[in-house]
Amino acid sequence: MNTGNLILAVHGTRDPHGTAVARSLALDVAELVRQPARLAFADVRTPTVGQVAARTPGPLVVVPAFLASGYHVRTDIPHQLARAGRADAVVTPALGGHPALLDTAVRRLDDAGHRTGDAVVLACAGTSDPGAGAELRRAAADLSRRLGTRVEVAFIATGGPTVTERVAQLRERGHRRVAVASWLLAPGLFHDRLAHAGADAVADPLCPAPAIARAVVDRYRRAVVGQPA
């Protein structure tokens, strides 16, 4: 089997708790693969993906810990790798389509107090990338099938409707209770905003959770043996 050094690429946040969660995820992944999982940031914090890639010799596999294949996954991370002279690196698909994430989202929603019959909103950071938007809608459709009720997509930072707007729309349609499922990996400013969206229940972010670490490892292992992730 071919092997590769693993870089875990995350967005980055100014929230210390969010950064701690990212570091914990990298440690959990390293324990599972029994080799270092080098944490790198696509934005906001350092070291960047390019910086880590430039100082990591040998075969390289980058697992983007993102929930959709938007700008950072499709454009920014490959450009950082190219500028670092590591265009040879393998970049796996984003985590969002992995079934472990949906399983975790359902558990988080139940833990937050979701009840049968609640209207449900899937709260996403947002994207201007049409392909990533389609991935987020697929995630909402998958969650709809799991819960047996329609799940509405809404956005926290980019795009519309916002989560607050979507919750208000559902109230206007006559829903007495609205629950928000968090399609975010870690705590931070985006998740903090959900507390003010007017919902009856707000799920925690997906991390920390052992299932997310296993999803990262699955992406990595499929990449090193050349299988579709």
C-alpha positions as MATLAB code, in Angstrom:
seq = 'MNTGNLILAVHGTRDPHGTAVARSLALDVAELVRQPARLAFADVRTPTVGQVAARTPGPLVVVPAFLASGYHVRTDIPHQLARAGRADAVVTPALGGHPALLDTAVRRLDDAGHRTGDAVVLACAGTSDPGAGAELRRAAADLSRRLGTRVEVAFIATGGPTVTERVAQLRERGHRRVAVASWLLAPGLFHDRLAHAGADAVADPLCPAPAIARAVVDRYRRAVVGQPA';
ca = [
       0.000    0.000    0.000;
       1.218    3.489   -0.774;
       1.422    5.794    2.218;
       1.337    9.537    2.586;
       1.851   12.171    5.203;
      -1.517   13.414    6.385;
      -2.451   17.091    6.574;
      -5.791   17.897    8.201;
      -6.916   21.173    6.626;
      -9.471   23.209    8.587;
     -10.902   26.664    8.028;
      -9.572   28.325   11.158;
     -11.297   30.446   13.768;
     -10.384   33.193   16.215;
     -12.357   31.333   18.874;
      -9.876   29.481   21.137;
     -12.423   26.756   21.829;
     -12.877   26.129   18.127;
      -9.115   25.896   17.613;
      -8.824   23.510   20.548;
     -11.474   21.286   18.976;
      -9.530   21.258   15.688;
      -6.332   20.291   17.505;
      -8.177   17.556   19.366;
      -9.524   16.207   16.075;
      -5.997   16.078   14.657;
      -4.794   14.165   17.731;
      -7.670   11.683   17.455;
      -6.899   11.132   13.773;
      -3.202   10.645   14.516;
      -4.037    8.000   17.093;
      -6.193    6.118   14.607;
      -3.661    6.161   11.760;
      -0.658    5.760   14.095;
       1.247    8.576   12.470;
       1.216   12.382   12.781;
      -1.824   14.257   11.496;
      -0.492   17.731   10.772;
      -3.070   20.439   11.423;
      -3.135   23.324    8.920;
      -5.465   26.258    8.405;
      -6.945   27.384    5.114;
      -7.771   30.828    6.512;
      -7.697   33.034    9.632;
      -4.906   31.215   11.506;
      -1.453   29.822   10.860;
       0.271   27.613    9.949;
      -1.424   27.637    6.579;
      -1.909   24.594    4.401;
       0.854   25.851    2.137;
       3.278   26.380    5.010;
       2.733   22.898    6.420;
       2.932   21.310    2.966;
       6.194   23.089    2.149;
       7.950   21.687    5.194;
       6.538   18.155    4.952;
       8.641   15.915    2.699;
       7.437   12.846    0.893;
       3.994   11.834   -0.366;
       1.245   14.089    0.935;
      -2.493   13.590    1.450;
      -4.598   16.602    2.420;
      -7.996   15.918    3.987;
     -10.147   19.075    3.943;
     -12.288   19.150    7.090;
     -15.009   21.125    5.338;
     -18.680   20.279    4.993;
     -18.943   21.245    1.329;
     -16.552   21.617   -1.595;
     -16.635   25.398   -1.841;
     -13.902   27.935   -2.516;
     -11.385   26.662    0.016;
     -11.600   23.042   -1.133;
     -11.844   23.621   -4.878;
      -9.556   26.628   -5.259;
      -7.739   27.929   -2.193;
      -6.162   24.719   -0.880;
      -4.947   23.555   -4.340;
      -3.493   27.027   -4.965;
      -1.714   27.011   -1.609;
      -0.255   23.611   -2.413;
       0.885   24.751   -5.853;
       2.587   27.874   -4.447;
       4.351   25.650   -1.909;
       5.669   23.456   -4.708;
       3.403   20.594   -3.647;
       1.072   20.275   -6.605;
       1.811   16.541   -6.263;
      -0.268   16.347   -3.083;
      -3.489   14.357   -3.142;
      -6.509   16.334   -1.920;
      -9.412   14.152   -0.795;
     -13.082   15.095   -1.076;
     -14.526   17.285    1.675;
     -16.008   15.549    4.701;
     -19.585   16.655    4.123;
     -20.728   13.682    2.071;
     -19.485   11.099    4.545;
     -22.320    9.189    6.290;
     -20.668    9.582    9.696;
     -21.394   13.298    9.615;
     -25.107   12.775    9.053;
     -25.214   10.233   11.874;
     -23.523   12.732   14.174;
     -25.867   15.551   13.135;
     -28.879   13.409   14.058;
     -27.395   12.582   17.471;
     -26.596   16.237   18.156;
     -30.135   17.239   17.213;
     -31.666   14.618   19.509;
     -29.362   15.690   22.350;
     -30.509   19.305   21.873;
     -34.139   18.352   22.495;
     -35.528   17.799   19.020;
     -39.026   16.360   19.139;
     -41.005   14.438   16.556;
     -43.067   16.979   14.636;
     -40.594   19.837   15.003;
     -39.787   21.863   11.926;
     -36.056   21.482   11.251;
     -33.499   23.877    9.819;
     -30.041   22.772    8.694;
     -27.759   25.677    9.624;
     -24.778   25.994    7.254;
     -21.987   28.540    7.212;
     -22.917   29.391    3.635;
     -21.293   29.452    0.232;
     -21.401   31.315   -3.057;
     -20.208   28.218   -4.941;
     -23.083   26.511   -6.833;
     -21.534   23.068   -6.459;
     -21.105   23.480   -2.719;
     -24.662   24.794   -2.464;
     -25.913   21.637   -4.164;
     -23.954   19.538   -1.654;
     -25.600   21.381    1.234;
     -29.038   20.802   -0.249;
     -28.226   17.103   -0.586;
     -27.209   17.035    3.075;
     -30.571   18.576    3.991;
     -32.384   16.009    1.824;
     -30.470   13.176    3.492;
     -31.342   14.557    6.924;
     -34.978   14.861    5.826;
     -35.061   11.154    5.012;
     -33.489   10.264    8.350;
     -35.933   12.378   10.357;
     -39.023   11.737    8.257;
     -39.725   15.442    7.907;
     -38.703   18.200    5.526;
     -35.456   19.916    6.501;
     -34.923   23.486    5.303;
     -31.440   24.806    4.481;
     -30.410   28.199    5.882;
     -27.157   30.111    6.119;
     -25.205   31.871    8.826;
     -22.693   34.007    6.918;
     -23.001   33.740    3.113;
     -26.213   33.399    1.134;
     -29.813   33.377    2.139;
     -32.157   32.909    3.743;
     -30.360   33.310    7.033;
     -31.128   30.908    9.847;
     -33.072   33.629   11.667;
     -35.130   34.335    8.543;
     -35.827   30.653    7.971;
     -36.952   30.120   11.570;
     -39.294   33.109   11.255;
     -40.711   31.735    7.977;
     -41.469   28.416    9.619;
     -43.219   30.168   12.515;
     -45.310   32.103    9.996;
     -46.308   28.809    8.378;
     -47.736   27.692   11.715;
     -44.959   25.554   13.173;
     -45.038   25.816   16.954;
     -41.539   24.414   17.436;
     -38.432   24.786   15.298;
     -35.162   22.899   15.821;
     -31.833   23.845   14.265;
     -29.366   21.168   13.207;
     -25.824   22.509   13.121;
     -23.907   21.731    9.919;
     -20.731   23.130   11.449;
     -17.698   21.193   12.612;
     -16.550   23.309   15.550;
     -17.727   26.028   17.924;
     -17.013   29.645   17.095;
     -18.658   32.854   15.968;
     -20.909   31.157   13.418;
     -22.339   28.688   15.906;
     -22.724   31.404   18.554;
     -25.097   33.240   16.221;
     -27.508   30.323   16.241;
     -28.420   31.016   19.859;
     -30.154   34.197   18.666;
     -32.038   32.660   15.730;
     -35.273   32.173   17.672;
     -35.347   28.363   17.572;
     -36.592   26.101   20.352;
     -33.620   23.734   20.101;
     -30.157   24.327   18.676;
     -27.805   21.393   18.157;
     -24.131   21.561   19.042;
     -21.473   21.458   16.299;
     -20.453   18.056   15.000;
     -17.087   18.012   16.796;
     -15.811   16.710   19.068;
     -16.989   13.231   18.091;
     -15.053   10.010   17.457;
     -17.112    9.451   14.302;
     -15.691   12.591   12.702;
     -12.126   11.426   13.316;
     -13.009    8.088   11.731;
     -14.451    9.903    8.713;
     -11.162   11.795    8.257;
      -9.249    8.518    8.469;
     -11.577    6.908    5.935;
     -10.937    9.752    3.475;
      -7.186    9.395    4.040;
      -7.029    5.612    3.695;
      -9.080    5.607    0.519;
      -6.731    8.207   -0.937;
      -3.563    6.276   -0.180;
      -4.870    3.119   -1.830;
      -6.272    5.061   -4.775;
      -9.924    4.290   -4.184;
     -12.810    6.783   -4.486;
     -13.454    8.427   -1.102;
];
